[in-house]
mmCIF file of C-alpha atoms and ligand atoms in Angstrom:
data_model
loop_
_atom_site.group_PDB
_atom_site.id
_atom_site.type_symbol
_atom_site.label_atom_id
_atom_site.label_comp_id
_atom_site.label_asym_id
_atom_site.label_seq_id
_atom_site.Cartn_x
_atom_site.Cartn_y
_atom_site.Cartn_z
ATOM 1 C CA MET A 1 -2.558 -6.610 -25.768
ATOM 2 C CA GLU A 2 -4.859 -9.361 -24.469
ATOM 3 C CA ILE A 3 -8.036 -7.317 -25.078
ATOM 4 C CA SER A 4 -9.510 -5.171 -27.819
ATOM 5 C CA GLY A 5 -7.920 -1.717 -27.978
ATOM 6 C CA GLU A 6 -11.031 -0.346 -29.660
ATOM 7 C CA LYS A 7 -13.267 -1.472 -26.813
ATOM 8 C CA ILE A 8 -10.914 0.011 -24.232
ATOM 9 C CA ALA A 9 -10.827 3.325 -26.108
ATOM 10 C CA GLU A 10 -14.617 3.346 -26.119
ATOM 11 C CA ILE A 11 -14.730 2.586 -22.387
ATOM 12 C CA ILE A 12 -12.365 5.495 -21.694
ATOM 13 C CA SER A 13 -14.406 7.858 -23.898
ATOM 14 C CA THR A 14 -17.574 6.910 -22.026
ATOM 15 C CA ALA A 15 -15.977 7.243 -18.565
ATOM 16 C CA THR A 16 -14.387 10.619 -19.268
ATOM 17 C CA ALA A 17 -17.089 11.933 -21.618
ATOM 18 C CA LEU A 18 -14.241 12.929 -23.935
ATOM 19 C CA PRO A 19 -13.370 11.417 -27.296
ATOM 20 C CA PHE A 20 -10.377 9.086 -27.100
ATOM 21 C CA SER A 21 -8.737 6.850 -29.648
ATOM 22 C CA ILE A 22 -5.539 4.901 -29.198
ATOM 23 C CA ASN A 23 -2.540 5.813 -31.347
ATOM 24 C CA SER A 24 -0.137 3.419 -29.680
ATOM 25 C CA ILE A 25 -0.028 0.757 -26.966
ATOM 26 C CA ARG A 26 3.178 0.106 -25.058
ATOM 27 C CA THR A 27 3.794 -2.679 -22.537
ATOM 28 C CA VAL A 28 5.001 -1.371 -19.159
ATOM 29 C CA GLY A 29 7.169 -3.664 -17.056
ATOM 30 C CA GLY A 30 8.004 -3.540 -13.378
ATOM 31 C CA GLY A 31 4.696 -4.612 -11.819
ATOM 32 C CA CYS A 32 4.500 -7.676 -9.611
ATOM 33 C CA ILE A 33 0.923 -8.741 -10.114
ATOM 34 C CA ASN A 34 -0.687 -7.421 -13.273
ATOM 35 C CA SER A 35 0.188 -6.754 -16.882
ATOM 36 C CA ALA A 36 0.324 -3.041 -17.604
ATOM 37 C CA TYR A 37 0.152 -0.825 -20.689
ATOM 38 C CA LEU A 38 0.604 2.788 -21.639
ATOM 39 C CA LEU A 39 -2.222 3.832 -23.967
ATOM 40 C CA GLU A 40 -1.327 6.857 -25.980
ATOM 41 C CA GLY A 41 -3.952 9.005 -27.694
ATOM 42 C CA ARG A 42 -3.445 12.226 -29.625
ATOM 43 C CA ASP A 43 -2.918 14.328 -26.529
ATOM 44 C CA THR A 44 -3.879 12.121 -23.598
ATOM 45 C CA ARG A 45 -2.218 9.078 -22.057
ATOM 46 C CA TYR A 46 -3.740 6.424 -19.846
ATOM 47 C CA PHE A 47 -2.234 3.648 -17.757
ATOM 48 C CA LEU A 48 -4.031 0.320 -18.070
ATOM 49 C CA LYS A 49 -3.674 -2.686 -15.778
ATOM 50 C CA LEU A 50 -5.081 -6.078 -16.742
ATOM 51 C CA ASN A 51 -5.676 -9.232 -14.754
ATOM 52 C CA HIS A 52 -7.965 -12.263 -14.978
ATOM 53 C CA ALA A 53 -11.661 -11.457 -14.452
ATOM 54 C CA GLU A 54 -11.552 -12.497 -10.772
ATOM 55 C CA GLY A 55 -9.096 -9.623 -10.249
ATOM 56 C CA LEU A 56 -11.921 -7.067 -10.582
ATOM 57 C CA GLU A 57 -12.422 -6.710 -6.814
ATOM 58 C CA MET A 58 -8.718 -6.021 -6.416
ATOM 59 C CA PHE A 59 -8.878 -3.307 -9.094
ATOM 60 C CA SER A 60 -12.005 -1.770 -7.666
ATOM 61 C CA ALA A 61 -10.317 -1.552 -4.235
ATOM 62 C CA GLU A 62 -7.186 -0.071 -5.827
ATOM 63 C CA ALA A 63 -9.278 2.553 -7.640
ATOM 64 C CA GLU A 64 -11.056 3.464 -4.384
ATOM 65 C CA GLY A 65 -7.730 3.589 -2.563
ATOM 66 C CA LEU A 66 -6.306 5.985 -5.140
ATOM 67 C CA GLY A 67 -9.516 8.012 -4.852
ATOM 68 C CA GLU A 68 -9.194 8.168 -1.057
ATOM 69 C CA MET A 69 -5.595 9.415 -1.273
ATOM 70 C CA GLU A 70 -6.497 11.861 -4.049
ATOM 71 C CA ALA A 71 -9.344 13.240 -1.925
ATOM 72 C CA SER A 72 -6.863 13.968 0.882
ATOM 73 C CA GLY A 73 -5.376 16.611 -1.419
ATOM 74 C CA ALA A 74 -2.042 15.937 0.275
ATOM 75 C CA ILE A 75 -0.058 14.166 -2.421
ATOM 76 C CA ARG A 76 -0.271 13.374 -6.110
ATOM 77 C CA VAL A 77 -1.640 9.989 -7.147
ATOM 78 C CA PRO A 78 -2.710 8.885 -10.635
ATOM 79 C CA HIS A 79 -6.366 9.808 -11.021
ATOM 80 C CA PRO A 80 -8.410 6.595 -11.294
ATOM 81 C CA VAL A 81 -10.643 6.647 -14.384
ATOM 82 C CA CYS A 82 -12.647 3.418 -14.450
ATOM 83 C CA HIS A 83 -12.513 -0.340 -13.935
ATOM 84 C CA GLY A 84 -14.517 -3.347 -15.045
ATOM 85 C CA VAL A 85 -14.313 -6.508 -17.116
ATOM 86 C CA VAL A 86 -13.873 -6.634 -20.892
ATOM 87 C CA ASP A 87 -13.109 -9.615 -23.127
ATOM 88 C CA GLY A 88 -12.926 -11.812 -20.003
ATOM 89 C CA LYS A 89 -10.237 -9.643 -18.385
ATOM 90 C CA ALA A 90 -10.465 -7.271 -15.430
ATOM 91 C CA TYR A 91 -9.122 -3.819 -16.225
ATOM 92 C CA LEU A 92 -8.187 -0.721 -14.244
ATOM 93 C CA ILE A 93 -7.599 2.505 -16.134
ATOM 94 C CA MET A 94 -5.971 5.514 -14.554
ATOM 95 C CA GLU A 95 -4.206 8.687 -15.528
ATOM 96 C CA HIS A 96 -0.734 7.960 -16.907
ATOM 97 C CA VAL A 97 1.934 9.873 -15.002
ATOM 98 C CA THR A 98 5.110 10.714 -16.910
ATOM 99 C CA PHE A 99 8.061 10.253 -14.600
ATOM 100 C CA GLY A 100 10.778 12.871 -14.251
ATOM 101 C CA SER A 101 13.833 13.389 -12.130
ATOM 102 C CA ALA A 102 14.382 14.864 -8.698
ATOM 103 C CA ARG A 103 14.523 18.570 -8.033
ATOM 104 C CA GLY A 104 16.408 19.804 -4.957
ATOM 105 C CA ASP A 105 13.557 19.384 -2.498
ATOM 106 C CA SER A 106 11.740 16.303 -3.906
ATOM 107 C CA SER A 107 12.576 14.075 -0.925
ATOM 108 C CA ARG A 108 11.645 16.734 1.614
ATOM 109 C CA CYS A 109 8.432 17.345 -0.278
ATOM 110 C CA LEU A 110 7.550 13.642 -0.030
ATOM 111 C CA GLY A 111 8.157 13.762 3.736
ATOM 112 C CA ARG A 112 5.911 16.803 4.187
ATOM 113 C CA GLN A 113 3.193 15.508 1.894
ATOM 114 C CA LEU A 114 3.106 12.046 3.478
ATOM 115 C CA ALA A 115 2.748 13.659 6.910
ATOM 116 C CA ALA A 116 -0.108 15.773 5.529
ATOM 117 C CA MET A 117 -1.821 12.659 4.159
ATOM 118 C CA HIS A 118 -1.411 10.960 7.552
ATOM 119 C CA ARG A 119 -3.286 13.856 9.145
ATOM 120 C CA CYS A 120 -6.450 12.670 7.360
ATOM 121 C CA SER A 121 -8.081 10.533 9.961
ATOM 122 C CA ARG A 122 -11.095 8.448 10.932
ATOM 123 C CA LYS A 123 -12.582 7.566 14.292
ATOM 124 C CA GLN A 124 -11.820 3.876 13.822
ATOM 125 C CA PHE A 125 -9.021 1.759 12.395
ATOM 126 C CA GLY A 126 -9.639 -0.008 9.101
ATOM 127 C CA TRP A 127 -11.510 1.022 5.985
ATOM 128 C CA HIS A 128 -15.017 0.696 4.560
ATOM 129 C CA ARG A 129 -13.898 -2.275 2.451
ATOM 130 C CA ASP A 130 -11.291 -4.989 2.280
ATOM 131 C CA ASN A 131 -8.506 -4.741 -0.274
ATOM 132 C CA THR A 132 -5.269 -6.527 -1.139
ATOM 133 C CA ILE A 133 -1.590 -6.133 -0.322
ATOM 134 C CA GLY A 134 0.201 -7.446 -3.391
ATOM 135 C CA SER A 135 -2.352 -10.106 -4.277
ATOM 136 C CA THR A 136 -2.922 -11.172 -0.651
ATOM 137 C CA PRO A 137 -6.319 -10.291 0.819
ATOM 138 C CA GLN A 138 -6.166 -7.499 3.422
ATOM 139 C CA PRO A 139 -9.151 -7.391 5.807
ATOM 140 C CA ASN A 140 -10.093 -3.894 6.969
ATOM 141 C CA ALA A 141 -13.267 -4.215 9.090
ATOM 142 C CA TYR A 142 -13.411 -1.098 11.274
ATOM 143 C CA THR A 143 -12.068 -1.671 14.780
ATOM 144 C CA GLU A 144 -11.996 0.741 17.707
ATOM 145 C CA ASN A 145 -8.712 -0.363 19.209
ATOM 146 C CA TRP A 146 -5.527 -0.234 17.123
ATOM 147 C CA ILE A 147 -3.784 -3.066 18.965
ATOM 148 C CA ASP A 148 -6.795 -5.349 18.383
ATOM 149 C CA PHE A 149 -6.838 -4.320 14.716
ATOM 150 C CA TYR A 150 -3.143 -4.897 14.209
ATOM 151 C CA ARG A 151 -3.163 -8.231 16.042
ATOM 152 C CA ASP A 152 -6.251 -9.756 14.410
ATOM 153 C CA ARG A 153 -6.472 -8.212 10.924
ATOM 154 C CA ARG A 154 -2.778 -7.866 10.192
ATOM 155 C CA LEU A 155 -0.447 -10.142 12.165
ATOM 156 C CA LEU A 156 -2.576 -13.194 12.920
ATOM 157 C CA PHE A 157 -4.335 -13.040 9.552
ATOM 158 C CA GLN A 158 -0.992 -13.352 7.732
ATOM 159 C CA VAL A 159 0.196 -16.028 10.182
ATOM 160 C CA GLU A 160 -2.903 -18.085 9.417
ATOM 161 C CA LEU A 161 -2.204 -17.811 5.677
ATOM 162 C CA ALA A 162 1.410 -18.793 6.302
ATOM 163 C CA VAL A 163 0.392 -21.847 8.313
ATOM 164 C CA ARG A 164 -1.953 -22.887 5.499
ATOM 165 C CA ARG A 165 1.007 -22.489 3.154
ATOM 166 C CA GLY A 166 2.947 -24.935 5.335
ATOM 167 C CA ALA A 167 4.921 -22.611 7.607
ATOM 168 C CA GLY A 168 4.718 -25.023 10.543
ATOM 169 C CA ASN A 169 4.034 -24.875 14.252
ATOM 170 C CA ALA A 170 7.081 -22.881 15.343
ATOM 171 C CA LEU A 171 5.838 -19.770 13.546
ATOM 172 C CA GLU A 172 2.352 -20.143 14.974
ATOM 173 C CA ARG A 173 3.670 -20.648 18.495
ATOM 174 C CA LYS A 174 5.869 -17.563 18.334
ATOM 175 C CA ALA A 175 3.046 -15.536 16.781
ATOM 176 C CA ASP A 176 0.672 -16.536 19.584
ATOM 177 C CA GLN A 177 3.235 -15.503 22.210
ATOM 178 C CA LEU A 178 3.745 -12.190 20.452
ATOM 179 C CA ALA A 179 0.017 -11.596 20.055
ATOM 180 C CA ALA A 180 -0.508 -12.160 23.782
ATOM 181 C CA SER A 181 2.151 -9.563 24.666
ATOM 182 C CA LEU A 182 1.458 -6.969 21.973
ATOM 183 C CA GLU A 183 0.367 -4.264 24.417
ATOM 184 C CA GLN A 184 3.894 -4.108 25.820
ATOM 185 C CA PHE A 185 5.120 -2.486 22.611
ATOM 186 C CA PHE A 186 2.700 0.383 23.014
ATOM 187 C CA GLY A 187 2.824 1.558 26.620
ATOM 188 C CA ASP A 188 0.563 4.604 26.718
ATOM 189 C CA TYR A 189 1.065 5.356 22.997
ATOM 190 C CA ARG A 190 -2.362 5.647 21.374
ATOM 191 C CA PRO A 191 -2.048 6.306 17.646
ATOM 192 C CA MET A 192 -4.766 8.017 15.686
ATOM 193 C CA ALA A 193 -6.284 6.323 12.665
ATOM 194 C CA SER A 194 -4.348 7.956 9.802
ATOM 195 C CA LEU A 195 -4.884 7.483 6.098
ATOM 196 C CA LEU A 196 -2.065 5.139 5.085
ATOM 197 C CA HIS A 197 -0.699 4.163 1.687
ATOM 198 C CA GLY A 198 -0.262 0.710 3.173
ATOM 199 C CA ASP A 199 2.402 -0.666 0.817
ATOM 200 C CA LEU A 200 4.985 2.105 0.838
ATOM 201 C CA TRP A 201 8.158 0.670 -0.605
ATOM 202 C CA SER A 202 10.314 2.669 -3.002
ATOM 203 C CA GLY A 203 8.855 0.907 -6.078
ATOM 204 C CA ASN A 204 5.475 2.493 -5.316
ATOM 205 C CA TYR A 205 6.868 6.016 -5.273
ATOM 206 C CA ALA A 206 8.059 8.136 -8.187
ATOM 207 C CA LEU A 207 8.540 11.747 -9.219
ATOM 208 C CA ASP A 208 6.582 13.474 -11.963
ATOM 209 C CA THR A 209 8.153 15.754 -14.565
ATOM 210 C CA SER A 210 8.027 18.697 -12.136
ATOM 211 C CA GLY A 211 9.929 16.644 -9.540
ATOM 212 C CA ALA A 212 6.812 16.320 -7.343
ATOM 213 C CA PRO A 213 6.232 13.001 -5.548
ATOM 214 C CA VAL A 214 3.611 10.549 -6.859
ATOM 215 C CA LEU A 215 2.388 7.491 -4.955
ATOM 216 C CA PHE A 216 0.734 4.517 -6.635
ATOM 217 C CA ASP A 217 -0.294 0.898 -6.071
ATOM 218 C CA PRO A 218 -1.701 1.482 -2.561
ATOM 219 C CA ALA A 219 -3.153 -0.903 0.021
ATOM 220 C CA VAL A 220 -5.070 1.903 1.755
ATOM 221 C CA TYR A 221 -6.535 1.760 5.260
ATOM 222 C CA PHE A 222 -6.682 3.978 8.332
ATOM 223 C CA GLY A 223 -4.018 2.929 10.823
ATOM 224 C CA ASP A 224 -0.961 3.983 12.807
ATOM 225 C CA ARG A 225 1.174 6.225 10.565
ATOM 226 C CA GLU A 226 4.260 4.501 11.988
ATOM 227 C CA ALA A 227 3.295 1.471 9.873
ATOM 228 C CA ASP A 228 3.852 3.444 6.623
ATOM 229 C CA LEU A 229 7.166 4.814 7.857
ATOM 230 C CA ALA A 230 8.362 1.419 9.053
ATOM 231 C CA MET A 231 7.761 -0.032 5.607
ATOM 232 C CA THR A 232 9.855 2.669 3.947
ATOM 233 C CA GLU A 233 12.729 1.408 6.103
ATOM 234 C CA LEU A 234 12.155 -2.287 5.379
ATOM 235 C CA PHE A 235 13.474 -2.311 1.814
ATOM 236 C CA GLY A 236 15.191 1.092 1.868
ATOM 237 C CA GLY A 237 15.382 3.646 -0.929
ATOM 238 C CA PHE A 238 14.137 6.692 1.005
ATOM 239 C CA SER A 239 16.606 9.452 1.815
ATOM 240 C CA SER A 240 17.497 11.038 5.145
ATOM 241 C CA ASP A 241 15.922 14.284 3.823
ATOM 242 C CA PHE A 242 12.601 12.462 3.553
ATOM 243 C CA TYR A 243 12.718 11.313 7.186
ATOM 244 C CA ALA A 244 13.907 14.704 8.443
ATOM 245 C CA ALA A 245 11.097 16.535 6.633
ATOM 246 C CA TYR A 246 8.503 14.035 7.874
ATOM 247 C CA ARG A 247 9.640 14.427 11.490
ATOM 248 C CA GLU A 248 9.715 18.235 11.162
ATOM 249 C CA ALA A 249 6.158 18.179 9.879
ATOM 250 C CA TRP A 250 4.995 15.674 12.492
ATOM 251 C CA PRO A 251 7.445 14.301 15.056
ATOM 252 C CA LEU A 252 7.365 10.590 15.832
ATOM 253 C CA ASP A 253 6.859 9.008 19.236
ATOM 254 C CA ALA A 254 10.062 7.666 20.816
ATOM 255 C CA GLY A 255 8.556 4.146 20.822
ATOM 256 C CA TYR A 256 8.582 4.062 16.993
ATOM 257 C CA GLU A 257 11.987 2.365 16.940
ATOM 258 C CA ARG A 258 10.601 -0.479 19.068
ATOM 259 C CA ARG A 259 7.389 -0.905 17.072
ATOM 260 C CA LYS A 260 9.075 -0.699 13.674
ATOM 261 C CA GLY A 261 9.997 -4.399 13.662
ATOM 262 C CA LEU A 262 6.499 -5.336 14.724
ATOM 263 C CA TYR A 263 4.966 -3.388 11.856
ATOM 264 C CA ASN A 264 7.400 -4.755 9.291
ATOM 265 C CA LEU A 265 6.716 -8.299 10.415
ATOM 266 C CA TYR A 266 3.391 -7.960 8.604
ATOM 267 C CA HIS A 267 5.119 -7.266 5.291
ATOM 268 C CA ILE A 268 7.709 -10.015 5.784
ATOM 269 C CA LEU A 269 4.913 -12.515 6.461
ATOM 270 C CA ASN A 270 3.112 -11.220 3.397
ATOM 271 C CA HIS A 271 6.258 -11.724 1.326
ATOM 272 C CA TYR A 272 6.420 -15.296 2.575
ATOM 273 C CA ASN A 273 2.784 -15.782 1.593
ATOM 274 C CA LEU A 274 3.417 -14.275 -1.845
ATOM 275 C CA PHE A 275 6.855 -15.625 -2.668
ATOM 276 C CA GLY A 276 7.766 -18.319 -0.088
ATOM 277 C CA GLY A 277 11.442 -19.096 0.481
ATOM 278 C CA GLY A 278 13.675 -17.319 2.982
ATOM 279 C CA TYR A 279 10.995 -14.887 4.158
ATOM 280 C CA LEU A 280 9.809 -17.561 6.607
ATOM 281 C CA SER A 281 13.078 -17.695 8.527
ATOM 282 C CA GLN A 282 13.273 -13.892 8.329
ATOM 283 C CA ALA A 283 9.794 -13.658 9.914
ATOM 284 C CA GLU A 284 10.754 -16.157 12.613
ATOM 285 C CA GLY A 285 13.951 -14.232 13.321
ATOM 286 C CA VAL A 286 12.031 -10.951 13.711
ATOM 287 C CA MET A 287 9.525 -12.658 16.027
ATOM 288 C CA GLU A 288 12.346 -14.038 18.181
ATOM 289 C CA ARG A 289 13.962 -10.612 18.462
ATOM 290 C CA LEU A 290 10.643 -9.018 19.365
ATOM 291 C CA LEU A 291 9.890 -11.704 21.950
ATOM 292 C CA ALA A 292 13.335 -11.213 23.473
ATOM 293 C CA GLU A 293 12.477 -7.534 24.042
ATOM 294 C CA ILE A 294 9.425 -8.306 26.148
HETATM 295 P P1 LIG B 1 1.400 -4.062 -10.023
HETATM 296 O O1 LIG B 1 0.041 -3.814 -9.447
HETATM 297 O O2 LIG B 1 1.429 -5.129 -11.054
HETATM 298 O O3 LIG B 1 2.481 -4.250 -8.952
HETATM 299 P P2 LIG B 1 2.180 -1.297 -10.339
HETATM 300 O O4 LIG B 1 0.977 -0.493 -9.984
HETATM 301 O O5 LIG B 1 3.268 -1.385 -9.308
HETATM 302 O O6 LIG B 1 1.784 -2.754 -10.838
HETATM 303 O O7 LIG B 1 2.759 -0.686 -11.698
HETATM 304 C C1 LIG B 1 3.876 -1.241 -12.357
HETATM 305 C C2 LIG B 1 4.833 -0.124 -12.765
HETATM 306 O O8 LIG B 1 4.185 0.754 -13.663
HETATM 307 C C3 LIG B 1 5.256 0.733 -11.590
HETATM 308 O O9 LIG B 1 6.458 0.286 -11.047
HETATM 309 C C4 LIG B 1 5.392 2.104 -12.171
HETATM 310 O O10 LIG B 1 6.713 2.272 -12.642
HETATM 311 C C5 LIG B 1 4.468 2.099 -13.350
HETATM 312 N N1 LIG B 1 3.189 2.809 -13.090
HETATM 313 C C6 LIG B 1 2.201 2.460 -12.227
HETATM 314 N N2 LIG B 1 1.174 3.296 -12.295
HETATM 315 C C7 LIG B 1 1.504 4.216 -13.235
HETATM 316 C C8 LIG B 1 0.832 5.366 -13.772
HETATM 317 N N3 LIG B 1 -0.388 5.708 -13.378
HETATM 318 N N4 LIG B 1 1.478 6.073 -14.718
HETATM 319 C C9 LIG B 1 2.709 5.712 -15.144
HETATM 320 N N5 LIG B 1 3.371 4.652 -14.683
HETATM 321 C C10 LIG B 1 2.789 3.903 -13.738
#
């Protein structure tokens, strides 16, 4: 590990007010952004993420996001323990969740619990702080109108990053056209500001040993719940039972199918900003299809 295990054990003991010493440290793979470790004590396990010191803000926002979802009481998330900088590295420590396999109703349970989380709401769209989606900044300044929020803080923000990355004028032109016609996708649909996971692809969802759903690695804000559902469809991996249970718990507006592409455009642009390559033509293709619908 890149930092002192003894110091980390001491930090955990202080944060939890319980004695903790590390018996073993195991590297955990699978993350996109950070290095991760399982810290095993005598009878407690913690999950540690490390990044360079400038990553502290990102970790502090992730910890608050987990806290916000935990406070909803709707769905299990790893309990955030503490974050800070040690030995020149930013760290985030949370409860380690042991993964298990599905029980009969795991997918339906996820659908119901996500709908319950979405029922937590605020008066305005956004969050009390900015955070990140992957490692891309995600601005969350509270906004009264959802369409304004989605246009300025989601779509056009990512387009601006993409242009700076060299995406070119065609993308910007299409984005401006889309931004000017955004209202047409909404009609008289007025979403409420729901607590969203914000980055809900199947890699950020698991089951614990009782088969209960666990969500992690969030990019929390209060927004249209359709945005979370759209993302589950972008990369797949969620079962028809999940969607059926979600819709039973809280039916979706008929216009969801039309807005889905609009909401996923944000994540495709973000993937271009993170990884480059073919995501640019994918984003342009989605924009063209959306513009053709107007
Ligand atoms: P990154 O921020 O680098 O993308 P993730 O938060 O996605 O990292 O974590 C990487 C992997 O570690 C996940 O795919 C998941 O399998 C596992 N993981 C994340 N959080 C926990 C946790 N609290 N307990 C156990 N495993 C976890």
